[in-house]
């Protein structure tokens, strides 16, 4: 969703700012390349619906946190910056948690502790440390949204495949036609189990690196 | 006592932080290149979990939960501070990590230099916050149970990270397809380890 918005506004963006937004989608992807924020990708991707809610929450927290830290960057004493960052993120996550509880209570139940764990999602901390502390609010915002979107597409891809292959549904609607089952097709119950999330991400990384040879680990 | 052992074993094998809930994956993937460093990080994890889970248990039951403040004055019997959970837990964890770091530096410089860089990393390790949040969600009956859970999850995480580090050391000599090298194969191996750990499911003590 955020990607479409950005495409329309891109004319306004300088090429440098545009890069901030697009790099994390591909060759700087927080999950496939930087290896940040893995925990939540795996745990809440059994269904597409929870993945979407989680993705939106992370985009919101990350964009706002980057802006706030960037605004405060000159006043935060370096020695206590970690705890300041954690406090900002935790406050934003509390907001998100309360909103989720109010509007999509059932999804909030399913996400259980993983909403709280956005606080320790290392993408957010990592981007705050690496980018927002040195840059102006607007680039920081773009960087935050870009990285969160890079996180979101992997999340949605994993959620899509796990729900489609595991339960034969998408967003709770049946998509595998009935005659397939009559012909002997069966849902692969294995996809719902936790280990398959890891293997799905492994395969996504494989395909991603196969397409983009620069990313191959030489060591 | 039996109850404690049961919680301990459950949290190591069945509800393993890494394989069942994927917590602490970032440092799990980043610091599992050699067995030596992963032992250091695993030990730091156990250490911090054993300290923070019981402290957060006390915090939860005497300050944050609904009606928990009634020991202070009957007027607070209706107070419900549970919306502050996240920020309080993470503050305690960050403070404890800092404190533990200072104590270790003072009393055991050798341990400090071997854990060194890993301790601050632990503050943002989701396994630690996850430990506290699961403790809250599962409503353990007393502080001993919470401690057993903290210790068990720490040991479980330790086992997982040391195991994957050992496998990664060996796999360096294997002919893995180039795009799968490094991160990709680590994920797939972790998945397979997770499947192996699933065989513990259903064990009742």
GROMACS .gro file of C-alpha atoms in nm:
model
  424
    1UNK     CA    1   0.000   0.000   0.000
    2UNK     CA    2   0.268   0.245   0.108
    3UNK     CA    3   0.463   0.153  -0.203
    4UNK     CA    4   0.187   0.284  -0.435
    5UNK     CA    5   0.163   0.610  -0.247
    6UNK     CA    6   0.532   0.656  -0.282
    7UNK     CA    7   0.531   0.592  -0.652
    8UNK     CA    8   0.293   0.883  -0.706
    9UNK     CA    9   0.498   1.124  -0.497
   10UNK     CA   10   0.833   1.020  -0.626
   11UNK     CA   11   0.872   1.325  -0.851
   12UNK     CA   12   0.899   1.537  -0.539
   13UNK     CA   13   1.175   1.325  -0.397
   14UNK     CA   14   1.539   1.381  -0.467
   15UNK     CA   15   1.711   1.068  -0.602
   16UNK     CA   16   1.891   1.030  -0.270
   17UNK     CA   17   1.569   1.026  -0.073
   18UNK     CA   18   1.417   0.787  -0.321
   19UNK     CA   19   1.701   0.548  -0.260
   20UNK     CA   20   1.634   0.556   0.113
   21UNK     CA   21   1.292   0.425   0.035
   22UNK     CA   22   1.366   0.169  -0.233
   23UNK     CA   23   1.696   0.018  -0.123
   24UNK     CA   24   1.550  -0.161   0.179
   25UNK     CA   25   1.297  -0.330  -0.049
   26UNK     CA   26   1.566  -0.509  -0.243
   27UNK     CA   27   1.936  -0.514  -0.193
   28UNK     CA   28   1.933  -0.369   0.158
   29UNK     CA   29   1.634  -0.568   0.277
   30UNK     CA   30   1.627  -0.572   0.657
   31UNK     CA   31   1.534  -0.938   0.673
   32UNK     CA   32   1.701  -1.101   0.376
   33UNK     CA   33   2.022  -0.904   0.389
   34UNK     CA   34   2.068  -0.721   0.717
   35UNK     CA   35   1.921  -1.008   0.922
   36UNK     CA   36   1.719  -0.786   1.153
   37UNK     CA   37   1.377  -0.835   1.302
   38UNK     CA   38   1.343  -1.202   1.227
   39UNK     CA   39   1.150  -1.310   1.536
   40UNK     CA   40   0.815  -1.166   1.448
   41UNK     CA   41   0.835  -1.262   1.082
   42UNK     CA   42   0.825  -1.621   1.181
   43UNK     CA   43   0.584  -1.637   1.465
   44UNK     CA   44   0.281  -1.452   1.336
   45UNK     CA   45   0.276  -1.557   0.973
   46UNK     CA   46   0.043  -1.853   1.005
   47UNK     CA   47  -0.232  -1.641   0.854
   48UNK     CA   48  -0.226  -1.356   0.609
   49UNK     CA   49  -0.455  -1.145   0.825
   50UNK     CA   50  -0.226  -1.138   1.128
   51UNK     CA   51   0.068  -1.070   0.898
   52UNK     CA   52  -0.106  -0.765   0.752
   53UNK     CA   53  -0.195  -0.623   1.092
   54UNK     CA   54   0.160  -0.680   1.214
   55UNK     CA   55   0.307  -0.521   0.902
   56UNK     CA   56   0.094  -0.210   0.942
   57UNK     CA   57   0.185  -0.184   1.312
   58UNK     CA   58   0.555  -0.205   1.237
   59UNK     CA   59   0.533   0.054   0.958
   60UNK     CA   60   0.355   0.293   1.195
   61UNK     CA   61   0.590   0.242   1.489
   62UNK     CA   62   0.899   0.258   1.276
   63UNK     CA   63   0.810   0.572   1.081
   64UNK     CA   64   0.712   0.760   1.396
   65UNK     CA   65   1.002   0.639   1.607
   66UNK     CA   66   1.252   0.745   1.343
   67UNK     CA   67   1.097   1.092   1.323
   68UNK     CA   68   1.087   1.138   1.701
   69UNK     CA   69   1.444   1.022   1.758
   70UNK     CA   70   1.561   1.231   1.468
   71UNK     CA   71   1.396   1.540   1.616
   72UNK     CA   72   1.556   1.466   1.953
   73UNK     CA   73   1.893   1.367   1.812
   74UNK     CA   74   2.075   1.678   1.933
   75UNK     CA   75   1.938   1.662   2.287
   76UNK     CA   76   1.986   1.293   2.369
   77UNK     CA   77   2.307   1.236   2.568
   78UNK     CA   78   2.495   0.957   2.389
   79UNK     CA   79   2.548   0.755   2.707
   80UNK     CA   80   2.183   0.694   2.772
   81UNK     CA   81   2.062   0.687   2.414
   82UNK     CA   82   1.963   0.319   2.422
   83UNK     CA   83   1.719   0.366   2.705
   84UNK     CA   84   1.576   0.684   2.549
   85UNK     CA   85   1.522   0.496   2.225
   86UNK     CA   86   1.359   0.207   2.405
   87UNK     CA   87   1.128   0.444   2.590
   88UNK     CA   88   1.018   0.615   2.269
   89UNK     CA   89   0.959   0.283   2.095
   90UNK     CA   90   0.781   0.135   2.396
   91UNK     CA   91   0.544   0.432   2.417
   92UNK     CA   92   0.458   0.402   2.049
   93UNK     CA   93   0.405   0.028   2.084
   94UNK     CA   94   0.171   0.085   2.377
   95UNK     CA   95  -0.034   0.316   2.152
   96UNK     CA   96  -0.043   0.055   1.876
   97UNK     CA   97  -0.137  -0.217   2.124
   98UNK     CA   98  -0.426  -0.014   2.266
   99UNK     CA   99  -0.552   0.068   1.916
  100UNK     CA  100  -0.538  -0.297   1.815
  101UNK     CA  101  -0.720  -0.402   2.130
  102UNK     CA  102  -0.991  -0.147   2.061
  103UNK     CA  103  -1.050  -0.213   1.690
  104UNK     CA  104  -0.934  -0.565   1.600
  105UNK     CA  105  -0.953  -0.748   1.928
  106UNK     CA  106  -0.940  -1.101   1.784
  107UNK     CA  107  -0.625  -1.030   1.585
  108UNK     CA  108  -0.472  -0.866   1.891
  109UNK     CA  109  -0.542  -1.189   2.084
  110UNK     CA  110  -0.370  -1.395   1.815
  111UNK     CA  111  -0.066  -1.170   1.805
  112UNK     CA  112  -0.044  -1.201   2.187
  113UNK     CA  113   0.305  -1.114   2.304
  114UNK     CA  114   0.433  -1.032   1.960
  115UNK     CA  115   0.288  -0.682   1.959
  116UNK     CA  116   0.495  -0.613   2.270
  117UNK     CA  117   0.793  -0.763   2.102
  118UNK     CA  118   0.790  -0.492   1.835
  119UNK     CA  119   0.979  -0.300   2.104
  120UNK     CA  120   1.277  -0.527   2.076
  121UNK     CA  121   1.243  -0.571   1.703
  122UNK     CA  122   1.599  -0.507   1.604
  123UNK     CA  123   1.508  -0.338   1.275
  124UNK     CA  124   1.369  -0.047   1.470
  125UNK     CA  125   1.660  -0.017   1.712
  126UNK     CA  126   1.903  -0.074   1.429
  127UNK     CA  127   1.763   0.201   1.209
  128UNK     CA  128   1.741   0.443   1.501
  129UNK     CA  129   2.105   0.381   1.586
  130UNK     CA  130   2.233   0.374   1.232
  131UNK     CA  131   2.025   0.641   1.067
  132UNK     CA  132   1.788   0.854   1.273
  133UNK     CA  133   2.056   0.963   1.520
  134UNK     CA  134   2.252   1.132   1.241
  135UNK     CA  135   1.990   1.255   0.999
  136UNK     CA  136   1.712   1.508   0.962
  137UNK     CA  137   1.350   1.407   1.029
  138UNK     CA  138   1.232   1.379   0.667
  139UNK     CA  139   1.505   1.141   0.543
  140UNK     CA  140   1.470   0.949   0.868
  141UNK     CA  141   1.099   0.911   0.809
  142UNK     CA  142   1.161   0.779   0.457
  143UNK     CA  143   1.427   0.545   0.585
  144UNK     CA  144   1.191   0.417   0.853
  145UNK     CA  145   0.904   0.362   0.611
  146UNK     CA  146   1.136   0.203   0.355
  147UNK     CA  147   1.281  -0.044   0.599
  148UNK     CA  148   0.944  -0.124   0.747
  149UNK     CA  149   0.810  -0.185   0.395
  150UNK     CA  150   1.104  -0.412   0.321
  151UNK     CA  151   1.015  -0.601   0.637
  152UNK     CA  152   0.647  -0.599   0.545
  153UNK     CA  153   0.681  -0.760   0.204
  154UNK     CA  154   0.875  -1.054   0.342
  155UNK     CA  155   0.620  -1.086   0.622
  156UNK     CA  156   0.331  -1.085   0.374
  157UNK     CA  157   0.504  -1.329   0.140
  158UNK     CA  158   0.563  -1.577   0.421
  159UNK     CA  159   0.208  -1.529   0.550
  160UNK     CA  160   0.066  -1.577   0.201
  161UNK     CA  161   0.241  -1.906   0.134
  162UNK     CA  162   0.187  -2.048   0.479
  163UNK     CA  163  -0.185  -1.978   0.481
  164UNK     CA  164  -0.237  -2.083   0.118
  165UNK     CA  165  -0.052  -2.411   0.145
  166UNK     CA  166  -0.128  -2.480   0.509
  167UNK     CA  167  -0.499  -2.418   0.532
  168UNK     CA  168  -0.601  -2.361   0.169
  169UNK     CA  169  -0.740  -2.020   0.257
  170UNK     CA  170  -0.639  -1.657   0.217
  171UNK     CA  171  -0.758  -1.400   0.472
  172UNK     CA  172  -0.989  -1.674   0.596
  173UNK     CA  173  -1.161  -1.730   0.257
  174UNK     CA  174  -1.131  -2.062   0.079
  175UNK     CA  175  -0.932  -2.025  -0.239
  176UNK     CA  176  -0.856  -2.384  -0.325
  177UNK     CA  177  -1.160  -2.497  -0.527
  178UNK     CA  178  -1.362  -2.788  -0.392
  179UNK     CA  179  -1.296  -3.019  -0.688
  180UNK     CA  180  -0.926  -3.012  -0.608
  181UNK     CA  181  -0.999  -3.174  -0.273
  182UNK     CA  182  -1.222  -3.427  -0.447
  183UNK     CA  183  -0.935  -3.513  -0.675
  184UNK     CA  184  -0.724  -3.593  -0.372
  185UNK     CA  185  -0.552  -3.263  -0.294
  186UNK     CA  186  -0.483  -3.213   0.074
  187UNK     CA  187  -0.373  -2.912   0.272
  188UNK     CA  188  -0.022  -2.947   0.398
  189UNK     CA  189  -0.075  -2.921   0.773
  190UNK     CA  190   0.297  -2.900   0.816
  191UNK     CA  191   0.302  -2.543   0.686
  192UNK     CA  192   0.113  -2.425   0.993
  193UNK     CA  193   0.379  -2.553   1.230
  194UNK     CA  194   0.653  -2.316   1.348
  195UNK     CA  195   0.954  -2.481   1.177
  196UNK     CA  196   0.806  -2.432   0.833
  197UNK     CA  197   0.819  -2.055   0.880
  198UNK     CA  198   1.196  -2.083   0.905
  199UNK     CA  199   1.219  -2.298   0.597
  200UNK     CA  200   0.990  -2.064   0.401
  201UNK     CA  201   1.210  -1.767   0.489
  202UNK     CA  202   1.515  -1.972   0.395
  203UNK     CA  203   1.364  -2.037   0.052
  204UNK     CA  204   1.269  -1.671   0.005
  205UNK     CA  205   1.629  -1.575   0.083
  206UNK     CA  206   1.748  -1.839  -0.161
  207UNK     CA  207   1.532  -1.703  -0.444
  208UNK     CA  208   1.621  -1.344  -0.359
  209UNK     CA  209   1.994  -1.414  -0.370
  210UNK     CA  210   1.959  -1.623  -0.681
  211UNK     CA  211   1.803  -1.322  -0.857
  212UNK     CA  212   2.050  -1.074  -0.713
  213UNK     CA  213   2.390  -1.236  -0.735
  214UNK     CA  214   2.564  -0.950  -0.554
  215UNK     CA  215   2.416  -1.063  -0.228
  216UNK     CA  216   2.572  -1.406  -0.227
  217UNK     CA  217   2.767  -1.479   0.088
  218UNK     CA  218   3.127  -1.538  -0.020
  219UNK     CA  219   3.278  -1.627   0.316
  220UNK     CA  220   0.883  -2.916   4.352
  221UNK     CA  221   0.753  -3.145   4.079
  222UNK     CA  222   0.570  -2.851   3.935
  223UNK     CA  223   0.896  -2.656   3.913
  224UNK     CA  224   1.080  -2.937   3.736
  225UNK     CA  225   0.793  -2.972   3.494
  226UNK     CA  226   0.799  -2.599   3.410
  227UNK     CA  227   1.176  -2.610   3.375
  228UNK     CA  228   1.177  -2.903   3.134
  229UNK     CA  229   0.880  -2.771   2.938
  230UNK     CA  230   1.045  -2.438   2.881
  231UNK     CA  231   1.367  -2.600   2.760
  232UNK     CA  232   1.232  -2.856   2.520
  233UNK     CA  233   0.868  -2.803   2.437
  234UNK     CA  234   0.824  -2.428   2.454
  235UNK     CA  235   1.176  -2.362   2.335
  236UNK     CA  236   1.229  -1.991   2.280
  237UNK     CA  237   1.394  -2.035   1.942
  238UNK     CA  238   1.218  -2.331   1.788
  239UNK     CA  239   0.865  -2.278   1.910
  240UNK     CA  240   0.845  -1.899   1.935
  241UNK     CA  241   1.142  -1.774   1.731
  242UNK     CA  242   1.253  -1.535   1.999
  243UNK     CA  243   1.605  -1.397   2.001
  244UNK     CA  244   1.652  -1.491   1.638
  245UNK     CA  245   1.855  -1.184   1.550
  246UNK     CA  246   2.145  -1.254   1.781
  247UNK     CA  247   2.090  -1.626   1.726
  248UNK     CA  248   2.167  -1.578   1.357
  249UNK     CA  249   2.427  -1.306   1.390
  250UNK     CA  250   2.645  -1.452   1.666
  251UNK     CA  251   2.636  -1.822   1.584
  252UNK     CA  252   2.941  -1.836   1.361
  253UNK     CA  253   3.165  -2.007   1.616
  254UNK     CA  254   3.085  -2.221   1.919
  255UNK     CA  255   3.300  -2.011   2.153
  256UNK     CA  256   3.116  -1.684   2.107
  257UNK     CA  257   2.779  -1.850   2.107
  258UNK     CA  258   2.853  -2.008   2.446
  259UNK     CA  259   2.930  -1.659   2.576
  260UNK     CA  260   2.609  -1.513   2.441
  261UNK     CA  261   2.406  -1.810   2.560
  262UNK     CA  262   2.546  -1.778   2.911
  263UNK     CA  263   2.470  -1.406   2.917
  264UNK     CA  264   2.116  -1.488   2.808
  265UNK     CA  265   2.060  -1.740   3.089
  266UNK     CA  266   2.202  -1.493   3.336
  267UNK     CA  267   1.980  -1.203   3.237
  268UNK     CA  268   1.665  -1.416   3.203
  269UNK     CA  269   1.708  -1.562   3.551
  270UNK     CA  270   1.734  -1.212   3.692
  271UNK     CA  271   1.474  -1.023   3.491
  272UNK     CA  272   1.187  -1.273   3.488
  273UNK     CA  273   1.148  -1.288   3.869
  274UNK     CA  274   1.189  -0.911   3.902
  275UNK     CA  275   0.926  -0.850   3.639
  276UNK     CA  276   0.709  -1.108   3.814
  277UNK     CA  277   0.721  -0.900   4.131
  278UNK     CA  278   0.659  -0.584   3.933
  279UNK     CA  279   0.360  -0.739   3.761
  280UNK     CA  280   0.202  -0.876   4.077
  281UNK     CA  281   0.267  -0.592   4.316
  282UNK     CA  282   0.237  -0.289   4.092
  283UNK     CA  283   0.098  -0.338   3.745
  284UNK     CA  284  -0.181  -0.596   3.751
  285UNK     CA  285  -0.537  -0.499   3.825
  286UNK     CA  286  -0.581  -0.450   4.200
  287UNK     CA  287  -0.214  -0.527   4.263
  288UNK     CA  288  -0.160  -0.195   4.434
  289UNK     CA  289  -0.404  -0.271   4.715
  290UNK     CA  290  -0.115  -0.350   4.952
  291UNK     CA  291  -0.035   0.019   4.944
  292UNK     CA  292  -0.378   0.143   5.038
  293UNK     CA  293  -0.730   0.005   4.988
  294UNK     CA  294  -0.802   0.310   4.774
  295UNK     CA  295  -0.595   0.160   4.494
  296UNK     CA  296  -0.784  -0.170   4.483
  297UNK     CA  297  -0.938  -0.073   4.149
  298UNK     CA  298  -0.621   0.065   3.991
  299UNK     CA  299  -0.515  -0.110   3.674
  300UNK     CA  300  -0.176  -0.015   3.539
  301UNK     CA  301  -0.138  -0.305   3.300
  302UNK     CA  302  -0.117  -0.072   3.000
  303UNK     CA  303   0.226   0.029   3.132
  304UNK     CA  304   0.354  -0.328   3.112
  305UNK     CA  305   0.573  -0.291   2.805
  306UNK     CA  306   0.748   0.024   2.909
  307UNK     CA  307   0.808  -0.098   3.266
  308UNK     CA  308   0.938  -0.437   3.157
  309UNK     CA  309   1.176  -0.295   2.902
  310UNK     CA  310   1.300  -0.033   3.148
  311UNK     CA  311   1.370  -0.305   3.406
  312UNK     CA  312   1.548  -0.517   3.148
  313UNK     CA  313   1.764  -0.232   3.023
  314UNK     CA  314   1.847  -0.126   3.377
  315UNK     CA  315   1.922  -0.482   3.488
  316UNK     CA  316   2.148  -0.544   3.192
  317UNK     CA  317   2.339  -0.229   3.273
  318UNK     CA  318   2.363  -0.330   3.639
  319UNK     CA  319   2.469  -0.685   3.564
  320UNK     CA  320   2.731  -0.549   3.330
  321UNK     CA  321   2.874  -0.323   3.598
  322UNK     CA  322   2.872  -0.598   3.862
  323UNK     CA  323   3.046  -0.846   3.637
  324UNK     CA  324   3.302  -0.586   3.534
  325UNK     CA  325   3.379  -0.519   3.900
  326UNK     CA  326   3.397  -0.873   4.032
  327UNK     CA  327   3.502  -1.088   3.740
  328UNK     CA  328   3.699  -0.907   3.471
  329UNK     CA  329   3.768  -1.234   3.289
  330UNK     CA  330   3.399  -1.318   3.255
  331UNK     CA  331   3.338  -0.957   3.159
  332UNK     CA  332   3.589  -0.965   2.879
  333UNK     CA  333   3.448  -1.291   2.746
  334UNK     CA  334   3.084  -1.172   2.763
  335UNK     CA  335   3.187  -0.813   2.690
  336UNK     CA  336   3.004  -0.700   2.382
  337UNK     CA  337   2.720  -0.946   2.421
  338UNK     CA  338   2.574  -0.807   2.740
  339UNK     CA  339   2.449  -0.477   2.595
  340UNK     CA  340   2.317  -0.670   2.296
  341UNK     CA  341   2.107  -0.876   2.533
  342UNK     CA  342   1.899  -0.572   2.631
  343UNK     CA  343   1.736  -0.567   2.291
  344UNK     CA  344   1.717  -0.942   2.256
  345UNK     CA  345   1.354  -1.033   2.215
  346UNK     CA  346   1.402  -1.359   2.404
  347UNK     CA  347   1.447  -1.158   2.724
  348UNK     CA  348   1.142  -0.936   2.683
  349UNK     CA  349   0.956  -1.237   2.545
  350UNK     CA  350   1.040  -1.430   2.861
  351UNK     CA  351   0.881  -1.162   3.075
  352UNK     CA  352   0.576  -1.128   2.851
  353UNK     CA  353   0.514  -1.503   2.844
  354UNK     CA  354   0.555  -1.510   3.220
  355UNK     CA  355   0.281  -1.248   3.242
  356UNK     CA  356   0.056  -1.429   2.996
  357UNK     CA  357   0.086  -1.770   3.161
  358UNK     CA  358   0.011  -1.646   3.513
  359UNK     CA  359   0.266  -1.842   3.711
  360UNK     CA  360   0.152  -1.908   4.064
  361UNK     CA  361   0.456  -1.786   4.254
  362UNK     CA  362   0.799  -1.643   4.212
  363UNK     CA  363   0.971  -1.983   4.221
  364UNK     CA  364   0.774  -2.095   3.918
  365UNK     CA  365   0.859  -1.774   3.737
  366UNK     CA  366   1.227  -1.828   3.813
  367UNK     CA  367   1.214  -2.187   3.694
  368UNK     CA  368   1.057  -2.064   3.372
  369UNK     CA  369   1.325  -1.797   3.330
  370UNK     CA  370   1.605  -2.047   3.387
  371UNK     CA  371   1.447  -2.304   3.158
  372UNK     CA  372   1.398  -2.063   2.870
  373UNK     CA  373   1.753  -1.939   2.913
  374UNK     CA  374   1.890  -2.293   2.898
  375UNK     CA  375   1.673  -2.371   2.598
  376UNK     CA  376   1.803  -2.069   2.413
  377UNK     CA  377   2.160  -2.160   2.511
  378UNK     CA  378   2.115  -2.512   2.371
  379UNK     CA  379   1.973  -2.378   2.048
  380UNK     CA  380   2.247  -2.126   1.981
  381UNK     CA  381   2.531  -2.361   2.071
  382UNK     CA  382   2.375  -2.633   1.855
  383UNK     CA  383   2.340  -2.414   1.548
  384UNK     CA  384   2.692  -2.277   1.592
  385UNK     CA  385   2.834  -2.628   1.598
  386UNK     CA  386   2.642  -2.719   1.281
  387UNK     CA  387   2.751  -2.401   1.107
  388UNK     CA  388   3.115  -2.472   1.187
  389UNK     CA  389   3.082  -2.808   1.017
  390UNK     CA  390   2.876  -2.693   0.723
  391UNK     CA  391   3.151  -2.459   0.613
  392UNK     CA  392   3.314  -2.762   0.453
  393UNK     CA  393   3.004  -2.866   0.262
  394UNK     CA  394   2.913  -2.776  -0.090
  395UNK     CA  395   2.604  -2.563  -0.037
  396UNK     CA  396   2.448  -2.394  -0.347
  397UNK     CA  397   2.596  -2.044  -0.364
  398UNK     CA  398   2.276  -1.838  -0.315
  399UNK     CA  399   2.184  -2.048  -0.016
  400UNK     CA  400   2.516  -2.004   0.163
  401UNK     CA  401   2.526  -1.824   0.494
  402UNK     CA  402   2.185  -1.700   0.597
  403UNK     CA  403   1.965  -1.920   0.380
  404UNK     CA  404   2.104  -2.253   0.488
  405UNK     CA  405   2.108  -2.140   0.851
  406UNK     CA  406   1.736  -2.076   0.834
  407UNK     CA  407   1.665  -2.412   0.679
  408UNK     CA  408   1.880  -2.594   0.935
  409UNK     CA  409   1.706  -2.410   1.215
  410UNK     CA  410   1.378  -2.526   1.067
  411UNK     CA  411   1.498  -2.885   1.066
  412UNK     CA  412   1.620  -2.851   1.425
  413UNK     CA  413   1.278  -2.714   1.511
  414UNK     CA  414   1.114  -3.020   1.358
  415UNK     CA  415   1.342  -3.239   1.568
  416UNK     CA  416   1.248  -3.047   1.881
  417UNK     CA  417   0.880  -3.093   1.798
  418UNK     CA  418   0.920  -3.456   1.884
  419UNK     CA  419   0.931  -3.347   2.249
  420UNK     CA  420   0.577  -3.217   2.218
  421UNK     CA  421   0.321  -3.391   2.427
  422UNK     CA  422   0.565  -3.503   2.693
  423UNK     CA  423   0.394  -3.469   3.028
  424UNK     CA  424   0.592  -3.472   3.348
   0.00000   0.00000   0.00000
